[in-house]
């Protein structure tokens, strides 16, 4: 199943408003999530990550930029300081406390992921909403608008996401803002196609037919009912996109397209800086890599659990 097919499948699920037991689709899905080990594990990982990102600067034992133990590390000779009582995770190549940098860097990593996801969500929802509304309102003009928008979206989906993000970042220049924009742009076609498909699924729902039979204007039906009821799967997709955004942001930082201030801790930047000393001090790369992997795993587990809870075929 291609990326576009998966997006369309998630969009179609919103047309099913009730289950066989009479519960709404979302109430039944939430009940299944509470008993899902995958969802619980993902939620716990996300909660820990968010808490650390919020309170990290206050619980960090030392300043993340202070080269307090610079005289004990000689990276040119392969002499590093590993875990000890004062520094639980050791020191980096400039004599900075690795634990403090990981804790403070969690906030930067979360900031990049959230901002990139918001950019993709807002712009993608705007494009998808226009396309879905144009098609739902009917008429040749609406069909033409939808066709033009969707062909552009399909072209963006056909490109590998990381390649597209690297291209955008290379054009815009090296900065943390560039990373956020580049990763956010990559997510736009996903949200656009998902919202458009969800709106088309909702356009055939019973309440839409009832509203039409009562003489409610089609524009009011689309904007006041179809669009709000179509946002559910888009919100679910945000959880999965956050995992992708964190990984892609780290990849851009690893390629040297991230924050210009190398002293400011961010997991992707830390991973990039550690690659030069991997033979002598592999743990410098292991700690930020583990942080990225575990965090992305948490968002992926919760997002997949939410998608499975909504999909009757996967539940069966």
PDB file of N, CA and C in Angstrom, residues 59-73 80-103 283-284 287:
ATOM      1  N   UNK A  59      16.365  21.127  35.712  1.00  0.00           N
ATOM      2  CA  UNK A  59      16.910  19.964  36.414  1.00  0.00           C
ATOM      3  C   UNK A  59      18.291  19.572  35.897  1.00  0.00           C
ATOM      4  N   UNK A  60      18.765  20.247  34.848  1.00  0.00           N
ATOM      5  CA  UNK A  60      20.108  19.951  34.343  1.00  0.00           C
ATOM      6  C   UNK A  60      21.135  20.308  35.414  1.00  0.00           C
ATOM      7  N   UNK A  61      22.053  19.400  35.738  1.00  0.00           N
ATOM      8  CA  UNK A  61      22.999  19.664  36.830  1.00  0.00           C
ATOM      9  C   UNK A  61      23.998  20.777  36.535  1.00  0.00           C
ATOM     10  N   UNK A  62      24.293  21.025  35.273  1.00  0.00           N
ATOM     11  CA  UNK A  62      25.271  22.051  34.902  1.00  0.00           C
ATOM     12  C   UNK A  62      24.767  22.829  33.694  1.00  0.00           C
ATOM     13  N   UNK A  63      25.467  23.902  33.382  1.00  0.00           N
ATOM     14  CA  UNK A  63      25.145  24.664  32.180  1.00  0.00           C
ATOM     15  C   UNK A  63      25.513  23.829  30.949  1.00  0.00           C
ATOM     16  N   UNK A  64      24.625  23.742  29.960  1.00  0.00           N
ATOM     17  CA  UNK A  64      24.919  22.907  28.795  1.00  0.00           C
ATOM     18  C   UNK A  64      26.017  23.469  27.896  1.00  0.00           C
ATOM     19  N   UNK A  65      26.352  24.743  28.063  1.00  0.00           N
ATOM     20  CA  UNK A  65      27.375  25.364  27.215  1.00  0.00           C
ATOM     21  C   UNK A  65      28.695  25.592  27.941  1.00  0.00           C
ATOM     22  N   UNK A  66      28.734  25.366  29.251  1.00  0.00           N
ATOM     23  CA  UNK A  66      29.947  25.625  30.038  1.00  0.00           C
ATOM     24  C   UNK A  66      30.985  24.525  29.813  1.00  0.00           C
ATOM     25  N   UNK A  67      32.185  24.917  29.412  1.00  0.00           N
ATOM     26  CA  UNK A  67      33.280  23.959  29.184  1.00  0.00           C
ATOM     27  C   UNK A  67      34.087  23.809  30.477  1.00  0.00           C
ATOM     28  N   UNK A  68      33.392  23.389  31.517  1.00  0.00           N
ATOM     29  CA  UNK A  68      33.977  23.342  32.864  1.00  0.00           C
ATOM     30  C   UNK A  68      35.166  22.392  32.954  1.00  0.00           C
ATOM     31  N   UNK A  69      35.093  21.261  32.277  1.00  0.00           N
ATOM     32  CA  UNK A  69      36.136  20.237  32.375  1.00  0.00           C
ATOM     33  C   UNK A  69      36.959  20.151  31.082  1.00  0.00           C
ATOM     34  N   UNK A  70      37.144  21.296  30.420  1.00  0.00           N
ATOM     35  CA  UNK A  70      37.850  21.315  29.148  1.00  0.00           C
ATOM     36  C   UNK A  70      39.270  20.771  29.284  1.00  0.00           C
ATOM     37  N   UNK A  71      39.889  20.990  30.393  1.00  0.00           N
ATOM     38  CA  UNK A  71      41.263  20.547  30.576  1.00  0.00           C
ATOM     39  C   UNK A  71      41.413  19.048  30.741  1.00  0.00           C
ATOM     40  N   UNK A  72      40.300  18.307  30.922  1.00  0.00           N
ATOM     41  CA  UNK A  72      40.385  16.858  31.100  1.00  0.00           C
ATOM     42  C   UNK A  72      40.140  16.089  29.803  1.00  0.00           C
ATOM     43  N   UNK A  73      39.712  16.786  28.757  1.00  0.00           N
ATOM     44  CA  UNK A  73      39.385  16.126  27.491  1.00  0.00           C
ATOM     45  C   UNK A  73      40.367  16.579  26.409  1.00  0.00           C
ATOM     46  N   UNK A  80      38.914  10.948  26.243  1.00  0.00           N
ATOM     47  CA  UNK A  80      37.609  11.446  26.658  1.00  0.00           C
ATOM     48  C   UNK A  80      37.307  10.975  28.074  1.00  0.00           C
ATOM     49  N   UNK A  81      36.335  11.615  28.688  1.00  0.00           N
ATOM     50  CA  UNK A  81      35.916  11.261  30.043  1.00  0.00           C
ATOM     51  C   UNK A  81      34.545  10.605  29.958  1.00  0.00           C
ATOM     52  N   UNK A  82      34.460   9.365  30.447  1.00  0.00           N
ATOM     53  CA  UNK A  82      33.208   8.633  30.431  1.00  0.00           C
ATOM     54  C   UNK A  82      32.362   8.918  31.658  1.00  0.00           C
ATOM     55  N   UNK A  83      31.329   8.130  31.889  1.00  0.00           N
ATOM     56  CA  UNK A  83      30.450   8.339  33.042  1.00  0.00           C
ATOM     57  C   UNK A  83      31.206   8.271  34.367  1.00  0.00           C
ATOM     58  N   UNK A  84      30.872   9.189  35.267  1.00  0.00           N
ATOM     59  CA  UNK A  84      31.460   9.225  36.612  1.00  0.00           C
ATOM     60  C   UNK A  84      30.488   9.921  37.547  1.00  0.00           C
ATOM     61  N   UNK A  85      30.855  10.064  38.804  1.00  0.00           N
ATOM     62  CA  UNK A  85      29.936  10.603  39.808  1.00  0.00           C
ATOM     63  C   UNK A  85      29.481  12.019  39.470  1.00  0.00           C
ATOM     64  N   UNK A  86      30.407  12.869  38.999  1.00  0.00           N
ATOM     65  CA  UNK A  86      30.030  14.243  38.686  1.00  0.00           C
ATOM     66  C   UNK A  86      29.267  14.352  37.372  1.00  0.00           C
ATOM     67  N   UNK A  87      29.584  13.483  36.451  1.00  0.00           N
ATOM     68  CA  UNK A  87      28.971  13.528  35.106  1.00  0.00           C
ATOM     69  C   UNK A  87      28.451  12.142  34.771  1.00  0.00           C
ATOM     70  N   UNK A  88      27.164  11.937  34.951  1.00  0.00           N
ATOM     71  CA  UNK A  88      26.582  10.599  34.838  1.00  0.00           C
ATOM     72  C   UNK A  88      26.725  10.007  33.435  1.00  0.00           C
ATOM     73  N   UNK A  89      26.725  10.853  32.415  1.00  0.00           N
ATOM     74  CA  UNK A  89      26.866  10.357  31.038  1.00  0.00           C
ATOM     75  C   UNK A  89      28.197  10.772  30.418  1.00  0.00           C
ATOM     76  N   UNK A  90      29.106  11.290  31.228  1.00  0.00           N
ATOM     77  CA  UNK A  90      30.411  11.672  30.723  1.00  0.00           C
ATOM     78  C   UNK A  90      30.439  13.079  30.154  1.00  0.00           C
ATOM     79  N   UNK A  91      31.535  13.396  29.467  1.00  0.00           N
ATOM     80  CA  UNK A  91      31.748  14.713  28.880  1.00  0.00           C
ATOM     81  C   UNK A  91      31.855  14.605  27.365  1.00  0.00           C
ATOM     82  N   UNK A  92      31.525  15.705  26.691  1.00  0.00           N
ATOM     83  CA  UNK A  92      31.684  15.701  25.241  1.00  0.00           C
ATOM     84  C   UNK A  92      33.092  16.154  24.871  1.00  0.00           C
ATOM     85  N   UNK A  93      33.337  16.433  23.604  1.00  0.00           N
ATOM     86  CA  UNK A  93      34.684  16.739  23.143  1.00  0.00           C
ATOM     87  C   UNK A  93      35.202  18.082  23.626  1.00  0.00           C
ATOM     88  N   UNK A  94      34.307  18.944  24.156  1.00  0.00           N
ATOM     89  CA  UNK A  94      34.714  20.251  24.673  1.00  0.00           C
ATOM     90  C   UNK A  94      34.616  20.329  26.187  1.00  0.00           C
ATOM     91  N   UNK A  95      34.457  19.193  26.844  1.00  0.00           N
ATOM     92  CA  UNK A  95      34.400  19.170  28.292  1.00  0.00           C
ATOM     93  C   UNK A  95      33.085  19.636  28.873  1.00  0.00           C
ATOM     94  N   UNK A  96      32.001  19.515  28.107  1.00  0.00           N
ATOM     95  CA  UNK A  96      30.676  19.895  28.602  1.00  0.00           C
ATOM     96  C   UNK A  96      29.926  18.663  29.073  1.00  0.00           C
ATOM     97  N   UNK A  97      29.099  18.847  30.103  1.00  0.00           N
ATOM     98  CA  UNK A  97      28.362  17.724  30.680  1.00  0.00           C
ATOM     99  C   UNK A  97      27.332  17.195  29.680  1.00  0.00           C
ATOM    100  N   UNK A  98      27.442  15.913  29.347  1.00  0.00           N
ATOM    101  CA  UNK A  98      26.590  15.328  28.323  1.00  0.00           C
ATOM    102  C   UNK A  98      25.133  15.219  28.775  1.00  0.00           C
ATOM    103  N   UNK A  99      24.906  14.884  30.040  1.00  0.00           N
ATOM    104  CA  UNK A  99      23.540  14.768  30.553  1.00  0.00           C
ATOM    105  C   UNK A  99      22.819  16.106  30.490  1.00  0.00           C
ATOM    106  N   UNK A 100      23.501  17.174  30.871  1.00  0.00           N
ATOM    107  CA  UNK A 100      22.886  18.504  30.836  1.00  0.00           C
ATOM    108  C   UNK A 100      22.513  18.895  29.412  1.00  0.00           C
ATOM    109  N   UNK A 101      23.377  18.574  28.466  1.00  0.00           N
ATOM    110  CA  UNK A 101      23.097  18.912  27.076  1.00  0.00           C
ATOM    111  C   UNK A 101      21.919  18.091  26.533  1.00  0.00           C
ATOM    112  N   UNK A 102      21.806  16.841  26.935  1.00  0.00           N
ATOM    113  CA  UNK A 102      20.676  16.019  26.506  1.00  0.00           C
ATOM    114  C   UNK A 102      19.360  16.555  27.054  1.00  0.00           C
ATOM    115  N   UNK A 103      19.357  16.943  28.329  1.00  0.00           N
ATOM    116  CA  UNK A 103      18.134  17.442  28.953  1.00  0.00           C
ATOM    117  C   UNK A 103      17.683  18.756  28.325  1.00  0.00           C
ATOM    118  N   UNK A 283      29.853   6.660  22.688  1.00  0.00           N
ATOM    119  CA  UNK A 283      28.689   7.012  23.494  1.00  0.00           C
ATOM    120  C   UNK A 283      28.245   8.448  23.270  1.00  0.00           C
ATOM    121  N   UNK A 284      29.129   9.308  22.742  1.00  0.00           N
ATOM    122  CA  UNK A 284      28.719  10.670  22.424  1.00  0.00           C
ATOM    123  C   UNK A 284      27.614  10.675  21.372  1.00  0.00           C
ATOM    124  N   UNK A 287      23.951   8.409  22.940  1.00  0.00           N
ATOM    125  CA  UNK A 287      22.936   9.034  23.796  1.00  0.00           C
ATOM    126  C   UNK A 287      21.932   9.880  23.008  1.00  0.00           C
TER     127      UNK A 287
END
